[in-house]
mmCIF file of C-alpha atoms and ligand atoms in Angstrom:
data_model
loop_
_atom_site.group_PDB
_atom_site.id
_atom_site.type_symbol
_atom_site.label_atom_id
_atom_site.label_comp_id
_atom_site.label_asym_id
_atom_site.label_seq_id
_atom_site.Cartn_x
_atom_site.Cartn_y
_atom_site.Cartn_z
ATOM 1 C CA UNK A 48 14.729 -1.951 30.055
ATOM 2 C CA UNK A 49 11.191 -2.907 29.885
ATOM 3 C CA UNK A 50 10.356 -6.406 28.032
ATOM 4 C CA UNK A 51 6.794 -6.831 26.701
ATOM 5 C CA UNK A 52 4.806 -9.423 28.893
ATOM 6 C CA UNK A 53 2.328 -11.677 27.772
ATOM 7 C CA UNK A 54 -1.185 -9.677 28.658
ATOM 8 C CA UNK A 55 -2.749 -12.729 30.967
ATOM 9 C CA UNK A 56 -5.441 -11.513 33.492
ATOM 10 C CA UNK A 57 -2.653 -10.858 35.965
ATOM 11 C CA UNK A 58 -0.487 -8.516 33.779
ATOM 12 C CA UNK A 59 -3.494 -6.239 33.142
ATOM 13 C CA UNK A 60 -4.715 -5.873 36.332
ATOM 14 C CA UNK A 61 -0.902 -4.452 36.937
ATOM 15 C CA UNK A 62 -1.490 -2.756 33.969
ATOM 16 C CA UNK A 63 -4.138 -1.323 35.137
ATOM 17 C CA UNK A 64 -3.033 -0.372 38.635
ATOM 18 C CA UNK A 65 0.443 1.242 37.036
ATOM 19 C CA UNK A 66 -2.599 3.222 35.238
ATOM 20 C CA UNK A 67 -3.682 4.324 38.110
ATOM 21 C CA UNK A 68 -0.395 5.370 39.300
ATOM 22 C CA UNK A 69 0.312 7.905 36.613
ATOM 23 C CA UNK A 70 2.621 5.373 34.609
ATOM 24 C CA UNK A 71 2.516 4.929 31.004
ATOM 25 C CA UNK A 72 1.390 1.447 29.836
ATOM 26 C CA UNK A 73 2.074 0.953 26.187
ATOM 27 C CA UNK A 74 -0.688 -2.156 25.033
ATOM 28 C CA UNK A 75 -1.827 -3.633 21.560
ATOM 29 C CA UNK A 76 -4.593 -2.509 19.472
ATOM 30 C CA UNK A 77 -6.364 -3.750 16.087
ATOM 31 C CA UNK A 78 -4.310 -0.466 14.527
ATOM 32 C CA UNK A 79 -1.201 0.098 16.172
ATOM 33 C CA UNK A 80 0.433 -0.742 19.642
ATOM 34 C CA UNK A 81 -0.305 2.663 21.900
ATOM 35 C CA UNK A 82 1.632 4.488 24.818
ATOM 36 C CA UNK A 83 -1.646 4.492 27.459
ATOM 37 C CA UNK A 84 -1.657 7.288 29.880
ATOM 38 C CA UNK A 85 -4.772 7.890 32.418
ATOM 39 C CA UNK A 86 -6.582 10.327 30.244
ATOM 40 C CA UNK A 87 -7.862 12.683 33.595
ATOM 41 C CA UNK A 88 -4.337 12.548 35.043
ATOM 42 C CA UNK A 89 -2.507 15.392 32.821
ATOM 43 C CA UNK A 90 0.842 14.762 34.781
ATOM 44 C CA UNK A 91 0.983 11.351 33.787
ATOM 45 C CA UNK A 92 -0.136 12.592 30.317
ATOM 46 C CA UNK A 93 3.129 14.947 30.007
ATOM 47 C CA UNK A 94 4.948 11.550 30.847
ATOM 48 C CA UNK A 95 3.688 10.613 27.387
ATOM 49 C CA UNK A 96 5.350 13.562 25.452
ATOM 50 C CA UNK A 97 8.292 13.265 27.534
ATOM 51 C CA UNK A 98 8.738 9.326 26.707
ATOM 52 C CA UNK A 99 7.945 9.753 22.426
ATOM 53 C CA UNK A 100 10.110 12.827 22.340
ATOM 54 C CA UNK A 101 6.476 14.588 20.825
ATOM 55 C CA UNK A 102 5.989 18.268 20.903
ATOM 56 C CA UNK A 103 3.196 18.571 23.954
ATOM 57 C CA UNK A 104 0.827 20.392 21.628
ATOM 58 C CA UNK A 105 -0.451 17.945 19.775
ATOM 59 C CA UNK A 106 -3.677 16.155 20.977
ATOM 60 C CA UNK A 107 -3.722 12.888 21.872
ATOM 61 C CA UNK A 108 -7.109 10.358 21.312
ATOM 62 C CA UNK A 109 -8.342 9.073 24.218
ATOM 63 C CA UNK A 110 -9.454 5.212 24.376
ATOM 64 C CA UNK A 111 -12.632 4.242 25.903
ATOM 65 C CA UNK A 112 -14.536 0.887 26.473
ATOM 66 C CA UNK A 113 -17.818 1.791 24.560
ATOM 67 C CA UNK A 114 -19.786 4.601 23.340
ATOM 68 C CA UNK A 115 -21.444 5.478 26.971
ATOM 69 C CA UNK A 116 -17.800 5.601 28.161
ATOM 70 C CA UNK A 117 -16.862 7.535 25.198
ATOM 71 C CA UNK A 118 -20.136 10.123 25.625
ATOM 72 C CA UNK A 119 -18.809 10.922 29.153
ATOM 73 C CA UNK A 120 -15.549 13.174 27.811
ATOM 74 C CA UNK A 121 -17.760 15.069 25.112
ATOM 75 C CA UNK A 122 -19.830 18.064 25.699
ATOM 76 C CA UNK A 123 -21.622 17.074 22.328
ATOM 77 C CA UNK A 124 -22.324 13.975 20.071
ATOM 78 C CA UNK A 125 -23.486 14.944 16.653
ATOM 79 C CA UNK A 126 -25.944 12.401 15.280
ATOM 80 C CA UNK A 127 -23.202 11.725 12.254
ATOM 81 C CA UNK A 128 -20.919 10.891 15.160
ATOM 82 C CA UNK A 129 -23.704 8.202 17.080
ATOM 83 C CA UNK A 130 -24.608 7.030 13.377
ATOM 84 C CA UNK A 131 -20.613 6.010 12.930
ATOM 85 C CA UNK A 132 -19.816 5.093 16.512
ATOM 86 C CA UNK A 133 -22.648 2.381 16.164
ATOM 87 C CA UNK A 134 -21.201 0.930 12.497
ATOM 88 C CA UNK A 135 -17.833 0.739 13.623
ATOM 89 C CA UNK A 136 -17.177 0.629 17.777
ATOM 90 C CA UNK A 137 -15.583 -1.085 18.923
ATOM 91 C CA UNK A 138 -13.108 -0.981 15.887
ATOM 92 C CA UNK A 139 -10.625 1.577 14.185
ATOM 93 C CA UNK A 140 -12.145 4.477 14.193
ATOM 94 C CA UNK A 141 -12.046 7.873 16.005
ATOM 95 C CA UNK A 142 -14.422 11.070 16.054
ATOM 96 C CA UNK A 143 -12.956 14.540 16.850
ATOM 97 C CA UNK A 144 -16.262 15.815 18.964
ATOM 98 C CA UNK A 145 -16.366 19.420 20.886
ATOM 99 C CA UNK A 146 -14.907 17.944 24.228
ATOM 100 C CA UNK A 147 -16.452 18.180 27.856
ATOM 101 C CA UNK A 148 -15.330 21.112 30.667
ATOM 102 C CA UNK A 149 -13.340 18.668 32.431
ATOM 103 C CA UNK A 150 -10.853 17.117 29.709
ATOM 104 C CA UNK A 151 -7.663 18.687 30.490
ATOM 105 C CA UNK A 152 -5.868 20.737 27.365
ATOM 106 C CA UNK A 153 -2.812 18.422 27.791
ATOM 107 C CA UNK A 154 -4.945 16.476 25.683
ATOM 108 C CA UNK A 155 -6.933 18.494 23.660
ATOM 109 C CA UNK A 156 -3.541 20.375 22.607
ATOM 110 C CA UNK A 157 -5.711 23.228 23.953
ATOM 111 C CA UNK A 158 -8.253 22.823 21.269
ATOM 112 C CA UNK A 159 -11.717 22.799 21.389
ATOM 113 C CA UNK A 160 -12.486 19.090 20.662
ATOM 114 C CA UNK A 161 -11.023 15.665 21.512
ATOM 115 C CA UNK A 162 -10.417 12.352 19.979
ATOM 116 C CA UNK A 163 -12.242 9.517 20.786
ATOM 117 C CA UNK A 164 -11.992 6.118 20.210
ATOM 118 C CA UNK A 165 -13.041 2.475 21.697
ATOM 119 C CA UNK A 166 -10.762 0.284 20.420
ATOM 120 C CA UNK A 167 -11.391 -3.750 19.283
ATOM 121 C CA UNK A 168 -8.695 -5.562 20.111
ATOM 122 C CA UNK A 169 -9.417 -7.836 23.177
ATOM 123 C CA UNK A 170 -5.954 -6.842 24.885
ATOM 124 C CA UNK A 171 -6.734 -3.319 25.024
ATOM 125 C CA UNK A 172 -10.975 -3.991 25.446
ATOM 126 C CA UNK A 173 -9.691 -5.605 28.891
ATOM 127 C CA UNK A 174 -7.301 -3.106 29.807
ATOM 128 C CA UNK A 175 -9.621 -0.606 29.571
ATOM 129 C CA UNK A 176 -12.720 -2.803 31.548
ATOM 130 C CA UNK A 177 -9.982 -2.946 34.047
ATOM 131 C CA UNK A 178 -8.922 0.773 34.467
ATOM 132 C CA UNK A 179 -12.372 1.795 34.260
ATOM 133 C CA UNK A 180 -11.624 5.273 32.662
ATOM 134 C CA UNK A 181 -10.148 6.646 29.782
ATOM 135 C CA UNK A 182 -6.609 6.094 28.590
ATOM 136 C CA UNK A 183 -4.914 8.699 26.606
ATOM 137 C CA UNK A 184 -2.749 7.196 23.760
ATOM 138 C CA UNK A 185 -0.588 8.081 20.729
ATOM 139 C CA UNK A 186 1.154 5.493 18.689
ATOM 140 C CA UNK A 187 4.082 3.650 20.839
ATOM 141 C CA UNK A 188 6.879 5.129 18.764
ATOM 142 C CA UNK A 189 9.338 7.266 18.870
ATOM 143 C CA UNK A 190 8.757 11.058 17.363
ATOM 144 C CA UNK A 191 9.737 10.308 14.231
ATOM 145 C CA UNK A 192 9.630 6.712 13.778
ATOM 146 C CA UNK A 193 6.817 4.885 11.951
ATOM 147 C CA UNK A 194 3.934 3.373 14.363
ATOM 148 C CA UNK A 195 4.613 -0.140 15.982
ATOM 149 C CA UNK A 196 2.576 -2.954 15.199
ATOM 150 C CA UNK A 197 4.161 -5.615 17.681
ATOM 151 C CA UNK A 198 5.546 -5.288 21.153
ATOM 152 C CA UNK A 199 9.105 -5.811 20.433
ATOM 153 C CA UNK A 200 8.573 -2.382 17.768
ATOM 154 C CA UNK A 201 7.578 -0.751 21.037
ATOM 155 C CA UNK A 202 10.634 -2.148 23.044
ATOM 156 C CA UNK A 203 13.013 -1.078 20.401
ATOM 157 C CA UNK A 204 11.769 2.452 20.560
ATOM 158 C CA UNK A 205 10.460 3.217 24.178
ATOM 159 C CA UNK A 206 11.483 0.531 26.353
ATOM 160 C CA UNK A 207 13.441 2.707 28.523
ATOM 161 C CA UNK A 208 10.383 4.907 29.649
ATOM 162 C CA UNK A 209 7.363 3.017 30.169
ATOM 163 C CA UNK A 210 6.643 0.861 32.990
ATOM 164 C CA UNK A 211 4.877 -1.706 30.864
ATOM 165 C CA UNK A 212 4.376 -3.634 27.576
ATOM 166 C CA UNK A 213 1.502 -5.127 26.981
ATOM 167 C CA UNK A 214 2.178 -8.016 24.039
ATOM 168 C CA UNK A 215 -0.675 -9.099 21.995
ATOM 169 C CA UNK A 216 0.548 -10.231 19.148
ATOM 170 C CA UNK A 217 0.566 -8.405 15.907
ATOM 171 C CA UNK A 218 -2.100 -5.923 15.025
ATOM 172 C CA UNK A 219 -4.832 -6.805 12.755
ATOM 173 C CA UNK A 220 -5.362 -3.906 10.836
ATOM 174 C CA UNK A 221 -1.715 -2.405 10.986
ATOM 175 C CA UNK A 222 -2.838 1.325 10.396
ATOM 176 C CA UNK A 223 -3.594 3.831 12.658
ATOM 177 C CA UNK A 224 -7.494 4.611 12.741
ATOM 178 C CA UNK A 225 -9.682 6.335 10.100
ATOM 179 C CA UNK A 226 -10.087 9.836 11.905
ATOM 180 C CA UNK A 227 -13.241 12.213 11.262
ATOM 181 C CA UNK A 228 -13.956 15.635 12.968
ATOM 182 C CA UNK A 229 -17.502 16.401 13.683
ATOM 183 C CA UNK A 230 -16.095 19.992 14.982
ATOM 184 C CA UNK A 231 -17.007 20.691 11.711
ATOM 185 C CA UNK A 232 -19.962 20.543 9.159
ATOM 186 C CA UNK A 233 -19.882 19.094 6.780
ATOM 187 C CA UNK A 234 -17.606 16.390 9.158
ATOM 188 C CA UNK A 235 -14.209 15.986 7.744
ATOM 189 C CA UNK A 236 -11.942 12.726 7.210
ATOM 190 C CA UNK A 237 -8.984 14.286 8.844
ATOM 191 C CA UNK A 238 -6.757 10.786 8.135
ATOM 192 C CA UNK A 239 -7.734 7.576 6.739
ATOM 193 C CA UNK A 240 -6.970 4.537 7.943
ATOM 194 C CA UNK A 241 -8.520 1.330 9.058
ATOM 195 C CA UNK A 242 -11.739 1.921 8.144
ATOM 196 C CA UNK A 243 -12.344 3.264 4.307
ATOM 197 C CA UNK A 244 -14.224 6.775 3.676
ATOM 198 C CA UNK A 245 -16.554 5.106 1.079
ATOM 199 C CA UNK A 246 -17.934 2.965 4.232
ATOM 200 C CA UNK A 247 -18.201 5.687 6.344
ATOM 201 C CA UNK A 248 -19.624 8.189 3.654
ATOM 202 C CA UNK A 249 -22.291 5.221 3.335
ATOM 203 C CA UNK A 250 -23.734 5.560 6.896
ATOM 204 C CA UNK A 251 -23.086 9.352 6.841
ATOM 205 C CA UNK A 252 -25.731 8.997 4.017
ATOM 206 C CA UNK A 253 -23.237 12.345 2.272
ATOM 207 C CA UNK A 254 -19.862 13.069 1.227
ATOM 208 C CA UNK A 255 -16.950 13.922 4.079
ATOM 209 C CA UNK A 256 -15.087 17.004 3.577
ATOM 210 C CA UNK A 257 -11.914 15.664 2.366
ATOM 211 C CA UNK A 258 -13.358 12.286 1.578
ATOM 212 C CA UNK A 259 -13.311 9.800 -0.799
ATOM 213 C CA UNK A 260 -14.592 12.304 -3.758
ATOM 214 C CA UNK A 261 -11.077 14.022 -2.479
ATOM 215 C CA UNK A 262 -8.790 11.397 -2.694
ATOM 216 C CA UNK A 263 -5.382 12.535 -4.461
ATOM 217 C CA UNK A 264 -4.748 11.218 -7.972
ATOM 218 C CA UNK A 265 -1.317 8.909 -8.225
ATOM 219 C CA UNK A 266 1.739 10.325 -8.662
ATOM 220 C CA UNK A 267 4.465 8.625 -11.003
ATOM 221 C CA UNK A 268 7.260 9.042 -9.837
ATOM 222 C CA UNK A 269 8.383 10.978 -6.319
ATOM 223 C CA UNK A 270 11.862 11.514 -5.464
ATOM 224 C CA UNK A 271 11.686 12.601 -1.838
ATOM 225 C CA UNK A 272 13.526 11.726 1.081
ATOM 226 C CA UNK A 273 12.727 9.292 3.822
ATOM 227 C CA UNK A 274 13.682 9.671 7.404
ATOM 228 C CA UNK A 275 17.096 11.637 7.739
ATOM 229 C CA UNK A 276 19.046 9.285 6.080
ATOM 230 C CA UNK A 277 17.548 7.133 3.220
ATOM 231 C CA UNK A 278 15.887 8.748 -0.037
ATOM 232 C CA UNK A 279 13.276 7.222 -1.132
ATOM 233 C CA UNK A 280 10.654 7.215 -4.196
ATOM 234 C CA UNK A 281 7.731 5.815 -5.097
ATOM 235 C CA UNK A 282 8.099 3.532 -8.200
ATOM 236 C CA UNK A 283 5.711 2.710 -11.029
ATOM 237 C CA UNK A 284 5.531 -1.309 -11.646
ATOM 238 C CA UNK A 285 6.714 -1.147 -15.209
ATOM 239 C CA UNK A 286 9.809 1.021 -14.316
ATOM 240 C CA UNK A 287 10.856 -0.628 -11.128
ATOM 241 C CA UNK A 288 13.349 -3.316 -12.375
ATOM 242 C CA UNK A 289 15.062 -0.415 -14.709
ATOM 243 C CA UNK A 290 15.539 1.889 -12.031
ATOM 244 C CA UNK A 291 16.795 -0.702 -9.658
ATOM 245 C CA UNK A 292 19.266 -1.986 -12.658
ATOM 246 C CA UNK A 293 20.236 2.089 -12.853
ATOM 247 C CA UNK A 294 21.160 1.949 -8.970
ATOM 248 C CA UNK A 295 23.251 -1.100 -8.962
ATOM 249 C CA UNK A 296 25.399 0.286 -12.213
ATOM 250 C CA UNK A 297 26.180 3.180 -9.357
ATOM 251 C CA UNK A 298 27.086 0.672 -6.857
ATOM 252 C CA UNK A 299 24.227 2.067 -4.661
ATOM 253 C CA UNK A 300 22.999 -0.620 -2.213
ATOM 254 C CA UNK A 301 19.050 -0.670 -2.630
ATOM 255 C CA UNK A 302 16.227 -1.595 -0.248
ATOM 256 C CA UNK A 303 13.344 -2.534 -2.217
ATOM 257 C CA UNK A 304 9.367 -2.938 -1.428
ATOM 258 C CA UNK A 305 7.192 -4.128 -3.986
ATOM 259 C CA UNK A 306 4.433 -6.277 -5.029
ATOM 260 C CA UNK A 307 5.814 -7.653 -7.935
ATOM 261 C CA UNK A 308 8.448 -10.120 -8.366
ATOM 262 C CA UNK A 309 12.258 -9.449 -7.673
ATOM 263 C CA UNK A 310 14.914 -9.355 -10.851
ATOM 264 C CA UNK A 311 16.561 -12.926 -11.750
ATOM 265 C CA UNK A 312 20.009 -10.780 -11.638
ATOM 266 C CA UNK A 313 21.270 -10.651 -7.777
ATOM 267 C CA UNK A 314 21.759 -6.900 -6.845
ATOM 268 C CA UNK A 315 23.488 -5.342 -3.536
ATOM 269 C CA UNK A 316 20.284 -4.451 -1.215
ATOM 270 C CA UNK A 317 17.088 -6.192 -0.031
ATOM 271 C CA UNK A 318 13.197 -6.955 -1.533
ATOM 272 C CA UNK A 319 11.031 -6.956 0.469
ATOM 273 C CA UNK A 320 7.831 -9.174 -0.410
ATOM 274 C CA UNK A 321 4.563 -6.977 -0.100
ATOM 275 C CA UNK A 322 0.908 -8.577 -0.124
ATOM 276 C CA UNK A 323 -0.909 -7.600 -3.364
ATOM 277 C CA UNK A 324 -4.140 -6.997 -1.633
ATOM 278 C CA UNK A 325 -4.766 -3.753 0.632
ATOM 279 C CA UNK A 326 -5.622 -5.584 4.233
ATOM 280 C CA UNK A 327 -2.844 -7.734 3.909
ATOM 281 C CA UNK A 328 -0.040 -5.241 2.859
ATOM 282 C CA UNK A 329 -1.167 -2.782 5.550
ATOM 283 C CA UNK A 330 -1.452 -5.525 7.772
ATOM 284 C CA UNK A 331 2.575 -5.609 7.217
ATOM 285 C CA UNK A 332 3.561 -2.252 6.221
ATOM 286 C CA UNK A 333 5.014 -0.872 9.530
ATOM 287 C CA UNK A 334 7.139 -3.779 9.980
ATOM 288 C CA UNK A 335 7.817 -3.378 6.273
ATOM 289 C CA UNK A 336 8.923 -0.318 6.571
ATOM 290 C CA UNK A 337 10.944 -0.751 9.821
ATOM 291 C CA UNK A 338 12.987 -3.072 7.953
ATOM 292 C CA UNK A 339 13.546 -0.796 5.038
ATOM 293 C CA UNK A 340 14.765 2.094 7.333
ATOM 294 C CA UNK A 341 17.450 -1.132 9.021
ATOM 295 C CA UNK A 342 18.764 -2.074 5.963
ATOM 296 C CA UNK A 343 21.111 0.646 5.623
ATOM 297 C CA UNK A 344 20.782 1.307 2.104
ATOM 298 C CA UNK A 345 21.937 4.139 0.164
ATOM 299 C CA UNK A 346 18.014 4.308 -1.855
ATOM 300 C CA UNK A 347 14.684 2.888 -0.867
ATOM 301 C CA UNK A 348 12.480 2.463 -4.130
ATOM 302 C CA UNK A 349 8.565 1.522 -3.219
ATOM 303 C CA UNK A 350 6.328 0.083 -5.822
ATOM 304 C CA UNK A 351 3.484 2.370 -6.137
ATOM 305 C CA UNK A 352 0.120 1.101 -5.374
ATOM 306 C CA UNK A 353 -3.642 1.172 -6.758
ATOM 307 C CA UNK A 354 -5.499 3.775 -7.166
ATOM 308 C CA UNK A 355 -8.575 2.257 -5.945
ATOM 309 C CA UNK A 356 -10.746 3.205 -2.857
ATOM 310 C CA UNK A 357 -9.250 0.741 -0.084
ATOM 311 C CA UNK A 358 -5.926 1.528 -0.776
ATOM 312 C CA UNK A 359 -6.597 5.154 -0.158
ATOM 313 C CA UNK A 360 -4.711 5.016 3.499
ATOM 314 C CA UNK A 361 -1.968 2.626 2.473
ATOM 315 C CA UNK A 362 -1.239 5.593 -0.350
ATOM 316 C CA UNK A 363 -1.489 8.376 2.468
ATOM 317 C CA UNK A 364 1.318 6.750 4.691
ATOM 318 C CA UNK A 365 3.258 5.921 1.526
ATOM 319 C CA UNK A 366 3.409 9.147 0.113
ATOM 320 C CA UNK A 367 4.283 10.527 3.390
ATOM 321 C CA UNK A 368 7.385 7.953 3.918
ATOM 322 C CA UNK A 369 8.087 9.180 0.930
ATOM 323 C CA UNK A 370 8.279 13.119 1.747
ATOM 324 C CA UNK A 371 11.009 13.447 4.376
ATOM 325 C CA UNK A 372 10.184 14.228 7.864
ATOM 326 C CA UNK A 373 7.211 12.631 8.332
ATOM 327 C CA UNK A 374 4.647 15.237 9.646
ATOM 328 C CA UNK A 375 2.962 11.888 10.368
ATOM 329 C CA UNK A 376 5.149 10.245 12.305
ATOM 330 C CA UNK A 377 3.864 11.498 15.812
HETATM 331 O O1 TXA B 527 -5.076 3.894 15.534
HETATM 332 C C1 TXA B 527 -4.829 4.885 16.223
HETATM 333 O O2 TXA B 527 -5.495 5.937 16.149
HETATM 334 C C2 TXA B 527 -3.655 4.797 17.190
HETATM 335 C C3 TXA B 527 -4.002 3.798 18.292
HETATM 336 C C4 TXA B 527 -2.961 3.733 19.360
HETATM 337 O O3 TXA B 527 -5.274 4.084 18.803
HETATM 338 N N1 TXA B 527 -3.344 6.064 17.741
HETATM 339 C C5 TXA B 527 -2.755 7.054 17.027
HETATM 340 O O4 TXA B 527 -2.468 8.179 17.773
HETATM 341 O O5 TXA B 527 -2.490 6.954 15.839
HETATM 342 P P1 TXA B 527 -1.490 9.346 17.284
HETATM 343 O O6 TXA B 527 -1.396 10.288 18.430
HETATM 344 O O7 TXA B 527 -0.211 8.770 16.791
HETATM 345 O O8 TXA B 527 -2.289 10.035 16.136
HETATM 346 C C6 TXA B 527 -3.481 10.686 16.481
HETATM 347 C C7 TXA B 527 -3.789 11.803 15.541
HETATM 348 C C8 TXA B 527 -2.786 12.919 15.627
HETATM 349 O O9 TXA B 527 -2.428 13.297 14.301
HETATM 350 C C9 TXA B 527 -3.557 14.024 16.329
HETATM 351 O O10 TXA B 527 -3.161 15.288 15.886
HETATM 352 C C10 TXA B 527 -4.995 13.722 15.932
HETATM 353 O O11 TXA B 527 -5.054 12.336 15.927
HETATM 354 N N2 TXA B 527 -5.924 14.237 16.931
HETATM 355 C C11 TXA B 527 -6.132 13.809 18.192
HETATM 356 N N3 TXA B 527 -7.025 14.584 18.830
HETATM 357 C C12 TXA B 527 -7.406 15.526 17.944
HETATM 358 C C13 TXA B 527 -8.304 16.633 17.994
HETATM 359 N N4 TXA B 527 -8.980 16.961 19.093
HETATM 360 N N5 TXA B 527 -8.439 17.378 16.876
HETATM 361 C C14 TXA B 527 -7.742 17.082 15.752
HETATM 362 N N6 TXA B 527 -6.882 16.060 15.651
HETATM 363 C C15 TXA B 527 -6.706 15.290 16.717
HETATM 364 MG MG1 MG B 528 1.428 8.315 15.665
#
């Protein structure tokens, strides 16, 4: 079992060297912890499907130190692409970009294009100054299980397969990255995420396929199911306390996250405390939700959230912990 180690100058030049040796290094950034793989080394890339239990065709983003770095594994860089690389690297964003000849279709997924992305966080800045090349990486999770934002998440889920965790701290942002595909024109925001699509429509100087102008309208109500075991639905503020009230007269036990205040009456279940503004409660939300999934509950109600702009990614993972097997949770 593999216990995260404080990431000192001496525990990333291992780090580094394990790199080098086709292990898989799982290290902190700004979004979410990642499960590092040398990016030109597609054996030790496999490792990485093998360890998250991941179906091998998905594409994984590879993490570089800066935009030269980043220009190496591309065979194009559309002027979009330079425009947002220079707003927001090093920070949490990636660009899908046609990839070069040599980048190996273990992590394209055998597409055309790969995902790049130079990360902020200083951990991961001086991993990567350290390896020298580019480290292929994927959330540190589990198939299946939401992203982890702090090294023990990532010893609870893979610390029987990798041969290091970096620990640095908590990450900032708590999201995975804002993703947009210049394989396409007009680009497209493929996810959002850490950085919001109004910013990056802004340099873009136009509208991304799928962007802001796009975002889904709120839904009331959703009755879904969460994980394999726990139902859960998204709950309007003004109905929350009712339907809770409606649980506990079933002698359900209920795990509740919400922004607004608990019941005076005691019920059978958790609350969970969420941050009413948007950095803060993503900042939290994996751990949030980690502890919703342990609370074995028979119901998980979620307070719905704003409609506006920057909680536009908060609503995409919430809606999706809210629809059963999470198509997201790779
Ligand atoms: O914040 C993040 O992006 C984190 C940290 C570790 O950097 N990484 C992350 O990786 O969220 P992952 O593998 O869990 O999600 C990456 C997403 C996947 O949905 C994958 O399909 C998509 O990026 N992706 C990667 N390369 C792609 C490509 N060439 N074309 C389209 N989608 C791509
Ligand atoms: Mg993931």
């Amino acid at each position: 079992m593999t216990r995260p180690v404080a990431a000192d100058a001496d525990a990333i030049a291992r780090a580094a060297a394990a790199l080098r040796r086709g292990e898989l290094v799982a290290f902190p950034t700004e979004t979410v912890y990642g499960l590092g793989a040398d990016a030109a080394n597609p054996e030790a890339v496999r490792r990485i499907f093998a360890a998250k239990g991941r179906p091998a065709d998905h594409p994984v983003i590879v993490h570089l130190h800066d935009e030269a770095a980043a220009r190496r594994w591309a065979r194009a860089f559309p002027e979009g692409a330079a425009a947002l690389a220079r707003a927001f690297w090093p920070g949490p964003l990636t660009l899908i970009v046609p990839r070069a000849p040599h980048v190996d279709d273990v992590v394209t997924g055998g597409q055309d294009s790969v995902g790049l992305r130079v990360p902020s966080h200083p951990v991961a800045r001086a991993l990567l100054a350290a390896f020298g090349g580019g480290v292929a990486a994927p959330s540190a999770n589990r198939f299946g299980h939401v992203s982890p934002t702090h090294a023990a998440h990532v010893a609870d889920d893979l610390g029987d397969s990798v041969a290091m965790i970096l620990d640095g701290g908590a990450s900032d942002v708590g999201i995975e990255s804002t993703i947009v595909s210049f394989a396409t024109d007009p680009p497209e925001l493929l996810r959002p995420g850490g950085i919001a699509a109004t910013a990056l429509e802004r340099v873009l100087g136009r509208p991304l396929r799928g962007g802001s102008a796009a975002a889904p309208r709120a839904s009331g109500t959703l009755a879904t199911h969460y994980a394999p075991r726990t139902p859960a639905s998204l709950v309007a503020r003004d109905v929350l306390h009712a339907e809770l009230l409606q649980l506990c007269d079933r002698d359900e036990r209920v795990a509740v996250m919400a922004r607004t205040p608990a019941p005076d009456t005691p019920f059978d279940g958790i609350w969970i405390a969420a941050a009413d503004d948007a950095t803060r409660y993503a900042h939290d939300l994996y751990d949030n939700l980690r502890r919703l999934d342990a609370a074995d509950a028979d119901v998980i109600l979620i307070e719905a959230v704003p409609e506006h702009d920057d909680w536009q990614a908060i609503r995409d993972r919430l809606a999706r912990a809210s629809h059963g097997v999470d198509d997201d949770r790779d």
